[in-house]
PDB file of N, CA, C and O in Angstrom:
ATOM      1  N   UNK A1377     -73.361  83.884 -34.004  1.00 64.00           N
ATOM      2  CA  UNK A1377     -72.990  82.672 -34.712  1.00 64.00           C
ATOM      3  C   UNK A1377     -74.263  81.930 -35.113  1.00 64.00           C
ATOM      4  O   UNK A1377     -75.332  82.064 -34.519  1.00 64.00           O
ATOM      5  N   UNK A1378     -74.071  81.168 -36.129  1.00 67.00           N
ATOM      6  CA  UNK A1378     -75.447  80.325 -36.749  1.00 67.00           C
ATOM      7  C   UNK A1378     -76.144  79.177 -35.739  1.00 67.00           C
ATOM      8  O   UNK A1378     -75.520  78.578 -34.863  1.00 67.00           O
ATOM      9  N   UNK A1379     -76.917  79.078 -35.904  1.00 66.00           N
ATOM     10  CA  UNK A1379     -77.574  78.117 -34.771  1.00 66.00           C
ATOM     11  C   UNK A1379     -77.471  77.096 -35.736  1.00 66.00           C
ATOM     12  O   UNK A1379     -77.799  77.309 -36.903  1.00 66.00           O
ATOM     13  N   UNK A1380     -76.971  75.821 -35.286  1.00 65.00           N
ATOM     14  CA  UNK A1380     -76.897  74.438 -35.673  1.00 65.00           C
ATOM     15  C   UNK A1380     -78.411  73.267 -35.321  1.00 65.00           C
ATOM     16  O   UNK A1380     -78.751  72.841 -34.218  1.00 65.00           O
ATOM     17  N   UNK A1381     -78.839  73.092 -36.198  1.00 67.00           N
ATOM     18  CA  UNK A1381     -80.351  71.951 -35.884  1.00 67.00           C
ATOM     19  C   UNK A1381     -80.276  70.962 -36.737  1.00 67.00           C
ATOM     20  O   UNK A1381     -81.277  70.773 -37.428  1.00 67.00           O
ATOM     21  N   UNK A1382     -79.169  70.123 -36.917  1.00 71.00           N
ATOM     22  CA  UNK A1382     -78.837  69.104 -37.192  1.00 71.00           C
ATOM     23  C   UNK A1382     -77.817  68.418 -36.543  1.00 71.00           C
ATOM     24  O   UNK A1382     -76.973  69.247 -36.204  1.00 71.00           O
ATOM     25  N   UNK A1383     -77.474  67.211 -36.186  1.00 72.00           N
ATOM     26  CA  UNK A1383     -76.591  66.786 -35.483  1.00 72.00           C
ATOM     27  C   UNK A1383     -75.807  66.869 -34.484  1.00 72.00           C
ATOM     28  O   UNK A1383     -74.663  66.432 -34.358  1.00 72.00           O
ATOM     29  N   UNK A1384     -76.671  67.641 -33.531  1.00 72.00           N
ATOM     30  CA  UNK A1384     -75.911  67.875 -32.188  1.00 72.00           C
ATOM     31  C   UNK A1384     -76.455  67.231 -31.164  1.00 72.00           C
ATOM     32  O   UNK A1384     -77.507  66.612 -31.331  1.00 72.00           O
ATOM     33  N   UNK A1385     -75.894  67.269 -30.077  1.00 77.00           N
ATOM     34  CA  UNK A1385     -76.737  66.573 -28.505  1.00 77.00           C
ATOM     35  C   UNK A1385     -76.782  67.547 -27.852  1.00 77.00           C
ATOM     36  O   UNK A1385     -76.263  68.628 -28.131  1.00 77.00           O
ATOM     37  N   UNK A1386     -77.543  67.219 -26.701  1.00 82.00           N
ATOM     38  CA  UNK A1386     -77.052  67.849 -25.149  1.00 82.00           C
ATOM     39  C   UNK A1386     -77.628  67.394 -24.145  1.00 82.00           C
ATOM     40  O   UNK A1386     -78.734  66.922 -23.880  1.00 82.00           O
ATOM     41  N   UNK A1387     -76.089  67.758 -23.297  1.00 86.00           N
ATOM     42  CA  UNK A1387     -76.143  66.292 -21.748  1.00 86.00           C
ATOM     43  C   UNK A1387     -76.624  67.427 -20.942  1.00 86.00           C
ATOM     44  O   UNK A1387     -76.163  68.563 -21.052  1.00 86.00           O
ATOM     45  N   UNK A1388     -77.816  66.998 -19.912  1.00 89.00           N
ATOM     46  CA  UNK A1388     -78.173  67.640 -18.876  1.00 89.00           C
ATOM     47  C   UNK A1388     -77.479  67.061 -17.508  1.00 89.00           C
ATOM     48  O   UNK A1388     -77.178  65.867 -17.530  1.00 89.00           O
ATOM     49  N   UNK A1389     -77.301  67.539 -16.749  1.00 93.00           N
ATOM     50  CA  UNK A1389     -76.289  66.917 -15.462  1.00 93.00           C
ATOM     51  C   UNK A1389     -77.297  66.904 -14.456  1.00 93.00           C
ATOM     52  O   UNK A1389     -78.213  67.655 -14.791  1.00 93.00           O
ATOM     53  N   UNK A1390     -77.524  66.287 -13.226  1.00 94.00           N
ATOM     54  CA  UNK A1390     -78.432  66.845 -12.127  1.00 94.00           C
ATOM     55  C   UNK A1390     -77.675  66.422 -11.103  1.00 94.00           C
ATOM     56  O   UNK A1390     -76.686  65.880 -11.597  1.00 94.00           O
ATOM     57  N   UNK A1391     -77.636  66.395 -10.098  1.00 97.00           N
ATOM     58  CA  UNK A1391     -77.685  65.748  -8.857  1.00 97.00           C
ATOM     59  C   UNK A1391     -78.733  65.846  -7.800  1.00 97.00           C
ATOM     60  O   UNK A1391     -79.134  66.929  -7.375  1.00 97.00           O
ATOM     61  N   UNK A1392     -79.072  64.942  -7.478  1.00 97.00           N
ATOM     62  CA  UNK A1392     -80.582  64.739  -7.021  1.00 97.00           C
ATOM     63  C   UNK A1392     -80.661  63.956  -5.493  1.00 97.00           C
ATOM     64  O   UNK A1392     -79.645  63.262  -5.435  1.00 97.00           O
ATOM     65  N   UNK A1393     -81.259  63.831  -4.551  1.00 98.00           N
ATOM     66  CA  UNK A1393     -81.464  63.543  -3.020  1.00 98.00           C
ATOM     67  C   UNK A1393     -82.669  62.898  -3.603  1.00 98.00           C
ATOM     68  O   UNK A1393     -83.341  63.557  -4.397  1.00 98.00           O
ATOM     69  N   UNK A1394     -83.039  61.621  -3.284  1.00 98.00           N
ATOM     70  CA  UNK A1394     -83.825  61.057  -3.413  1.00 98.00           C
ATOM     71  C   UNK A1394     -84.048  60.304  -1.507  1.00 98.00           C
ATOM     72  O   UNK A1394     -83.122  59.997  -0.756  1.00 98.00           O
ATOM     73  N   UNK A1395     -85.666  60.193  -1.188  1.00 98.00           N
ATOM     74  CA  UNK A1395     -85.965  60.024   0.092  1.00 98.00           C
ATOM     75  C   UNK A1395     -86.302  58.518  -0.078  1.00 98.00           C
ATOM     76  O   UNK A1395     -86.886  58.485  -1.161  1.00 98.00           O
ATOM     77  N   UNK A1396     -86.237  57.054   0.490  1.00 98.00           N
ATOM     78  CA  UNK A1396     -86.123  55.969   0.679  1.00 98.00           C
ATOM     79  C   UNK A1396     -87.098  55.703  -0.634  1.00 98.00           C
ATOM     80  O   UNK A1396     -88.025  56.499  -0.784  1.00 98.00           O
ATOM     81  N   UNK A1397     -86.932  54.549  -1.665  1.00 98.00           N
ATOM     82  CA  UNK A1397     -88.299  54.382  -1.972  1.00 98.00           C
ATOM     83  C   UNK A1397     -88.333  53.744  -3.448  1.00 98.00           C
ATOM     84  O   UNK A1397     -87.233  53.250  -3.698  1.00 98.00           O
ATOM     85  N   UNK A1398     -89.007  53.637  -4.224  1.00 98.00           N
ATOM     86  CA  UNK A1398     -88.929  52.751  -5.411  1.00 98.00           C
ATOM     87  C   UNK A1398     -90.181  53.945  -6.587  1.00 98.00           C
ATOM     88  O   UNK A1398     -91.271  54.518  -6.606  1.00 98.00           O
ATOM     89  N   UNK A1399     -88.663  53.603  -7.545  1.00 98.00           N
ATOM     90  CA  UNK A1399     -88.837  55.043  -8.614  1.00 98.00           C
ATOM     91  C   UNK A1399     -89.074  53.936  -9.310  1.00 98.00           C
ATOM     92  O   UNK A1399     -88.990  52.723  -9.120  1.00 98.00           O
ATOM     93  N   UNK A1400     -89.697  55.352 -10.985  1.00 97.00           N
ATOM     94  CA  UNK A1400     -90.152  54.772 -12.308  1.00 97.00           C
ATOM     95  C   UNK A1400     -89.650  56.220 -12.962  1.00 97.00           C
ATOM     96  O   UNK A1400     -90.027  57.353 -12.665  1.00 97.00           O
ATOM     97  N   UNK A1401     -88.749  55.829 -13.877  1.00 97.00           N
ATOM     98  CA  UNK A1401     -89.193  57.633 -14.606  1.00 97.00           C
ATOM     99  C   UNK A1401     -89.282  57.600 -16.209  1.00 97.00           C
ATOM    100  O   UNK A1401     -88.608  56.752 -16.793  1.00 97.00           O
ATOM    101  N   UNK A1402     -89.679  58.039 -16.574  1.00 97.00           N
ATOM    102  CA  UNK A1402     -90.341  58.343 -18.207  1.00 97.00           C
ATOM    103  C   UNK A1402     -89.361  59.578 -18.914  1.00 97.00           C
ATOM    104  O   UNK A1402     -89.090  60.711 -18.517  1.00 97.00           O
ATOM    105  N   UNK A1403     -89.006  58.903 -20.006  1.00 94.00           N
ATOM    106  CA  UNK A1403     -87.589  59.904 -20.783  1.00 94.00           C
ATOM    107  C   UNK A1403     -88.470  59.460 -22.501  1.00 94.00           C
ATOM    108  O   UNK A1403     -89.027  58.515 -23.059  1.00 94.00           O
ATOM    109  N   UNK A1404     -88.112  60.784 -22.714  1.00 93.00           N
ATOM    110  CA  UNK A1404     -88.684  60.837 -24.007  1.00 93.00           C
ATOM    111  C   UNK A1404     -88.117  62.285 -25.307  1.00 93.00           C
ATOM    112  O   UNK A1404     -87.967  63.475 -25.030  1.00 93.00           O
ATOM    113  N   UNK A1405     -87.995  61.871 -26.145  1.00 89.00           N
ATOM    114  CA  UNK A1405     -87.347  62.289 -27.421  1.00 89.00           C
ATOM    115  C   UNK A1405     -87.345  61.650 -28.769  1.00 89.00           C
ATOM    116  O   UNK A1405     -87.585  60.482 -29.074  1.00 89.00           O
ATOM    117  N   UNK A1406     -86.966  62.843 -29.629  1.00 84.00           N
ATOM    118  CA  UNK A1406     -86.491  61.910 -31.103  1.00 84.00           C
ATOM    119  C   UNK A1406     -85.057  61.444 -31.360  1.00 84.00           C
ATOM    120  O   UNK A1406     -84.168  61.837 -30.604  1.00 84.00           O
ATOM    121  N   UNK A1407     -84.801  60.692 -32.303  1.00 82.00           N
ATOM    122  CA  UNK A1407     -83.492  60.346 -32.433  1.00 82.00           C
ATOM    123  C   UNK A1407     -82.113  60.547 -31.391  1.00 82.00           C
ATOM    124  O   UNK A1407     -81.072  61.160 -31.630  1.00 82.00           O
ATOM    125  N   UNK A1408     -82.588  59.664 -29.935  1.00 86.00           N
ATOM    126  CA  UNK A1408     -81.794  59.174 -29.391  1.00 86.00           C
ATOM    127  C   UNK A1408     -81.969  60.212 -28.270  1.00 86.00           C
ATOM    128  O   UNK A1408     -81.913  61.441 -28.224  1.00 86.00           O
ATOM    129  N   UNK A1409     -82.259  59.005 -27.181  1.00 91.00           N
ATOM    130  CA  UNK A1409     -81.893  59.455 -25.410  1.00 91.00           C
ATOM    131  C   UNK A1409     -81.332  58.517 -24.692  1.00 91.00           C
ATOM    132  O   UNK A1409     -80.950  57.477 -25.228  1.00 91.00           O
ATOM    133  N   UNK A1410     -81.208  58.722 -23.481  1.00 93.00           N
ATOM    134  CA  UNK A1410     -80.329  57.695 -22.518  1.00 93.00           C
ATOM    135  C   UNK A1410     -80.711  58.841 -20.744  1.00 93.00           C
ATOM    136  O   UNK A1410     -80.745  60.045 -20.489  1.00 93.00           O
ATOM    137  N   UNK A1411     -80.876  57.811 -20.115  1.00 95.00           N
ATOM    138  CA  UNK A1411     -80.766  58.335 -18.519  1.00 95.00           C
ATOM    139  C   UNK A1411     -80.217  57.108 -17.848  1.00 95.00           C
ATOM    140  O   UNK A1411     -80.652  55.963 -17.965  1.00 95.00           O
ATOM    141  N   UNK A1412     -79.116  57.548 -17.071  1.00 96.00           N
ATOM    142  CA  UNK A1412     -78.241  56.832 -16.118  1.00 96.00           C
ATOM    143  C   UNK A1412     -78.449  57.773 -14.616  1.00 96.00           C
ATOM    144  O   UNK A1412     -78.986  58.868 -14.450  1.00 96.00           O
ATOM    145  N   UNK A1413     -77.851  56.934 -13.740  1.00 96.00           N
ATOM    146  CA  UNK A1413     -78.019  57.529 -12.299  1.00 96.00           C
ATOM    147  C   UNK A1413     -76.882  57.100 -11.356  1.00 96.00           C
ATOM    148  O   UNK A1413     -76.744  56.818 -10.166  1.00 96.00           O
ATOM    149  N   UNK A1414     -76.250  57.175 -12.303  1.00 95.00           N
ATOM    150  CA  UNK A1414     -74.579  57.036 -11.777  1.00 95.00           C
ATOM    151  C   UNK A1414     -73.843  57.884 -12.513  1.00 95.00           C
ATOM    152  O   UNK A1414     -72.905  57.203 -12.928  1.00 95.00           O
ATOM    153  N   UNK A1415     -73.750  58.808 -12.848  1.00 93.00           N
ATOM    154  CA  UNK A1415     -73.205  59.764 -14.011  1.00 93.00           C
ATOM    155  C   UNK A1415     -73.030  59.348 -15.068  1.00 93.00           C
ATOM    156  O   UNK A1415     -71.991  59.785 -15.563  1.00 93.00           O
ATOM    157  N   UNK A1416     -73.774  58.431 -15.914  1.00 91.00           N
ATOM    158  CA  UNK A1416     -73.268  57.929 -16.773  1.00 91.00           C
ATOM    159  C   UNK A1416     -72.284  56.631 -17.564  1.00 91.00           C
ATOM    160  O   UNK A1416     -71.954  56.185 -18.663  1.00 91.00           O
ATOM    161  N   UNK A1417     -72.136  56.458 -16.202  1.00 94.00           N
ATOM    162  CA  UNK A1417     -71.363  54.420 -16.204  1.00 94.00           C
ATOM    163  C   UNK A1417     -72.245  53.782 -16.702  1.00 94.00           C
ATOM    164  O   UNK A1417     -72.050  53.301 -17.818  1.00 94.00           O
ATOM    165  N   UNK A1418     -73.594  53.564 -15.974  1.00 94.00           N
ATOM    166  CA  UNK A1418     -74.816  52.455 -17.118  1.00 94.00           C
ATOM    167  C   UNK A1418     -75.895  53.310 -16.987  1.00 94.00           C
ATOM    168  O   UNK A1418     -76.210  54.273 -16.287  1.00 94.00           O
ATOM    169  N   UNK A1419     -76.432  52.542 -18.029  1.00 95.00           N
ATOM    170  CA  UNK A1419     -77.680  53.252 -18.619  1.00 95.00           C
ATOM    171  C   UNK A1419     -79.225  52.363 -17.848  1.00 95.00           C
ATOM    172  O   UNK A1419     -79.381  51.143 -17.790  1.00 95.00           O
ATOM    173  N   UNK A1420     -80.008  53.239 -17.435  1.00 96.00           N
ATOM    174  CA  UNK A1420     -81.062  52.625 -17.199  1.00 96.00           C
ATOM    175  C   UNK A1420     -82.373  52.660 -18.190  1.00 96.00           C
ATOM    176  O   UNK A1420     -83.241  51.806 -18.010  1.00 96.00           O
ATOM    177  N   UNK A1421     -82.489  53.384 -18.964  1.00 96.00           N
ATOM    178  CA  UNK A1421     -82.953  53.277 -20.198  1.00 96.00           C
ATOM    179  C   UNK A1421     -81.590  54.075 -21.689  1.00 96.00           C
ATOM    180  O   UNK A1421     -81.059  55.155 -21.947  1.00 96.00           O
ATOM    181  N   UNK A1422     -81.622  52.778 -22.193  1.00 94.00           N
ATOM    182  CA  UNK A1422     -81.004  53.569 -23.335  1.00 94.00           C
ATOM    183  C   UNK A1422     -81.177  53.309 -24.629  1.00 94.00           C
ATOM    184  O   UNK A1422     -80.930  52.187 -25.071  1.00 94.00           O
ATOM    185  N   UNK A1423     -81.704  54.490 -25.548  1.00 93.00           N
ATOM    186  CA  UNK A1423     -82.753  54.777 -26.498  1.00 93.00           C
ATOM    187  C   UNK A1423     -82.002  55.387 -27.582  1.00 93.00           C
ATOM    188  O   UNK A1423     -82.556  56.060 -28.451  1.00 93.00           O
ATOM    189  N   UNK A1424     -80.509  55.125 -27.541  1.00 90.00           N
ATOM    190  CA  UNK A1424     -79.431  56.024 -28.790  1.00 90.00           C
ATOM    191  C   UNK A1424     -79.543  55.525 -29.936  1.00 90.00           C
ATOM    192  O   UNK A1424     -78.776  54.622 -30.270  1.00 90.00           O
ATOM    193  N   UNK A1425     -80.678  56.074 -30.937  1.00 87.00           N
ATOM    194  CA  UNK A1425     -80.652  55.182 -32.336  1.00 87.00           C
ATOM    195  C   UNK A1425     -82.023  55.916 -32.637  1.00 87.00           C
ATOM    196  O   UNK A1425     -83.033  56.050 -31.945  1.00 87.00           O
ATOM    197  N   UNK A1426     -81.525  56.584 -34.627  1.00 87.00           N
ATOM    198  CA  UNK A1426     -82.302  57.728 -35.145  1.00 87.00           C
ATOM    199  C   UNK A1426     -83.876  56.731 -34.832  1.00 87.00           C
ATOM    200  O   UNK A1426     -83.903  55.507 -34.698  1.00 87.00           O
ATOM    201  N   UNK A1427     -85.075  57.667 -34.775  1.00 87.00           N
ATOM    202  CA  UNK A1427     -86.400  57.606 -34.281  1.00 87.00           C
ATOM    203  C   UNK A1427     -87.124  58.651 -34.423  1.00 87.00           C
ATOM    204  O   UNK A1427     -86.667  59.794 -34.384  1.00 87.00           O
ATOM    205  N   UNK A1428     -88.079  58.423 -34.565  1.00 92.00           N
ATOM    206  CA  UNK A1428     -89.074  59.690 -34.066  1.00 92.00           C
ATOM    207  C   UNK A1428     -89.608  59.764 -32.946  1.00 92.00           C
ATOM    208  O   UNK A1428     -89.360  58.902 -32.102  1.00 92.00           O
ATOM    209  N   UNK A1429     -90.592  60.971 -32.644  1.00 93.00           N
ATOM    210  CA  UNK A1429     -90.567  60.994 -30.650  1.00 93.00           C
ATOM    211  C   UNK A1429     -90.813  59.565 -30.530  1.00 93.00           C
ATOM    212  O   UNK A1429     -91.205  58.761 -31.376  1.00 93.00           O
ATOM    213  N   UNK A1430     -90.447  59.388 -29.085  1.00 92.00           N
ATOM    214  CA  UNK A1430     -91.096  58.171 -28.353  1.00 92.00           C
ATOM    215  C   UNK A1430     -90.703  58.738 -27.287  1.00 92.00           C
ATOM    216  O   UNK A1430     -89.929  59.683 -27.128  1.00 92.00           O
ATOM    217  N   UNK A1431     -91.620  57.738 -26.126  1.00 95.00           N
ATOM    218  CA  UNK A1431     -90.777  58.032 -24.687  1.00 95.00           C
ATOM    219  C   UNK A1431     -90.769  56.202 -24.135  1.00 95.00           C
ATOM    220  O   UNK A1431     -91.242  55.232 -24.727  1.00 95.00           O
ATOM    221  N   UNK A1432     -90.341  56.239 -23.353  1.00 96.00           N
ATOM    222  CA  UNK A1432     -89.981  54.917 -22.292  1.00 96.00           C
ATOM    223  C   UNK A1432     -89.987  55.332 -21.051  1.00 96.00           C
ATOM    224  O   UNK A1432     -89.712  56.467 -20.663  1.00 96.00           O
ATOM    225  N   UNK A1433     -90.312  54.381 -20.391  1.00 95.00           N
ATOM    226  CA  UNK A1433     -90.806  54.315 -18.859  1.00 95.00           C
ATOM    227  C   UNK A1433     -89.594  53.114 -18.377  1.00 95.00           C
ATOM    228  O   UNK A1433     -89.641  51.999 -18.898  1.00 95.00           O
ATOM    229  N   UNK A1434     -88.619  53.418 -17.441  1.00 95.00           N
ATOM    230  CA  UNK A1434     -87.824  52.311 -17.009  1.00 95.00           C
ATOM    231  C   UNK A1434     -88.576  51.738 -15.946  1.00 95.00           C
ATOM    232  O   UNK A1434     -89.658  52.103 -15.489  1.00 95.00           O
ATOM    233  N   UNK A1435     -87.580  50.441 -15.503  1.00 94.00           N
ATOM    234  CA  UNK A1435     -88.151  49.373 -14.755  1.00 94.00           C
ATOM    235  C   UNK A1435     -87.861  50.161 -13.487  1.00 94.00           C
ATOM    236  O   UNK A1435     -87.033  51.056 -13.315  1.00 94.00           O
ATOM    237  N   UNK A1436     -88.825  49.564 -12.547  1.00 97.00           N
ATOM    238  CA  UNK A1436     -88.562  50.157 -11.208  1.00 97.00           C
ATOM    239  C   UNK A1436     -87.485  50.193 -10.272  1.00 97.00           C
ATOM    240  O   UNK A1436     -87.028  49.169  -9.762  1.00 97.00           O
ATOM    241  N   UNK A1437     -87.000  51.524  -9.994  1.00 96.00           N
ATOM    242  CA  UNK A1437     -85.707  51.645  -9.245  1.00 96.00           C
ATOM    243  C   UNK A1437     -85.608  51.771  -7.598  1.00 96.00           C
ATOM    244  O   UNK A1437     -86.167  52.690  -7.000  1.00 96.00           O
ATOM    245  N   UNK A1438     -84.936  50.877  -7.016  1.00 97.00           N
ATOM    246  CA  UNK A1438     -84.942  51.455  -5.697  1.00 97.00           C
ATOM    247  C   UNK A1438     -84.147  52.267  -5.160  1.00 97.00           C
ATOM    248  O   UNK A1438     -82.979  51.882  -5.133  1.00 97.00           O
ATOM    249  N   UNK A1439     -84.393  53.412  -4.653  1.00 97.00           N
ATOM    250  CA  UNK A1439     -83.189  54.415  -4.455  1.00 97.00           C
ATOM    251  C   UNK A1439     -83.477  55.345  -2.935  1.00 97.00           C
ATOM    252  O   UNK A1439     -84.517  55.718  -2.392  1.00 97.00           O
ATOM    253  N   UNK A1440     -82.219  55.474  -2.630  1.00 98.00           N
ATOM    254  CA  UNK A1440     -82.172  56.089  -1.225  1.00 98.00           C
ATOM    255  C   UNK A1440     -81.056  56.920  -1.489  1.00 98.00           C
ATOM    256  O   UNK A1440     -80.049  56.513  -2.068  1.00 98.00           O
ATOM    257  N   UNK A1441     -81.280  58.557  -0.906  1.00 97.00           N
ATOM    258  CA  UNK A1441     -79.738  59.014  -1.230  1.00 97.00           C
ATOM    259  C   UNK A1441     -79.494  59.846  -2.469  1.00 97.00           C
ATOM    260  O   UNK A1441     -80.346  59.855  -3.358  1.00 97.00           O
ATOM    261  N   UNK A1442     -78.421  60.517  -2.574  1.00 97.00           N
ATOM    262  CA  UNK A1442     -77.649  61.625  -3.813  1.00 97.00           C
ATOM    263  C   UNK A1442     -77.452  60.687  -4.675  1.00 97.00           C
ATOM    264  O   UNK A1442     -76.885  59.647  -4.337  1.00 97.00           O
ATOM    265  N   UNK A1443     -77.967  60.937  -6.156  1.00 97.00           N
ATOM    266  CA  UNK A1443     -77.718  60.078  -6.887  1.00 97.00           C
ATOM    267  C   UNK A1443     -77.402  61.239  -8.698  1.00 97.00           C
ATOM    268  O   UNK A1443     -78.308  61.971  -9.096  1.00 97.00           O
ATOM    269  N   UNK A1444     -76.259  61.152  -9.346  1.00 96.00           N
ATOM    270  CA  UNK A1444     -76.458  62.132 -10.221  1.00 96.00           C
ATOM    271  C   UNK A1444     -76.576  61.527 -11.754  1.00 96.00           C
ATOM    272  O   UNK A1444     -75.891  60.884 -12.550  1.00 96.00           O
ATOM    273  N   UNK A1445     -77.701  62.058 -11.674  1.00 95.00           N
ATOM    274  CA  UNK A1445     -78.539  61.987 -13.175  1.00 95.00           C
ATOM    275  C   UNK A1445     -77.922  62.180 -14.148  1.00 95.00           C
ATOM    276  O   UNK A1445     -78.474  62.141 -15.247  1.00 95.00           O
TER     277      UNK A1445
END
């Protein structure tokens, strides 16, 4: 089948163990990203709107525990 390189997404899933402590993380792309750490209920950086690369660095998170990306 044809490979599509216009107008598509794709969601990466993680679930992640994080050890006591205070995060920063850096997300970067063109025309539109987003990282949440609740599956997707809120956004801790969200970047959905056409662009060229950029990246962003969110504000510092404190996290202890399974948390899915």
């Amino acid at each position: 089948c044809a490979t599509t390189t216009e107008t598509f997404s794709v969601r990466y899933r993680l679930r992640k163990n994080f050890l006591p402590g205070t995060y920063q993380f850096t997300v970067g792309g063109d025309d539109g990203y987003r990282l949440s750490l609740d599956g997707g209920a809120t956004w801790i950086i969200n970047r959905w709107n056409d662009q060229s690369y950029n990246s962003t660095i969110s504000t510092p998170v404190s996290m202890n525990g399974d948390y899915d990306m």
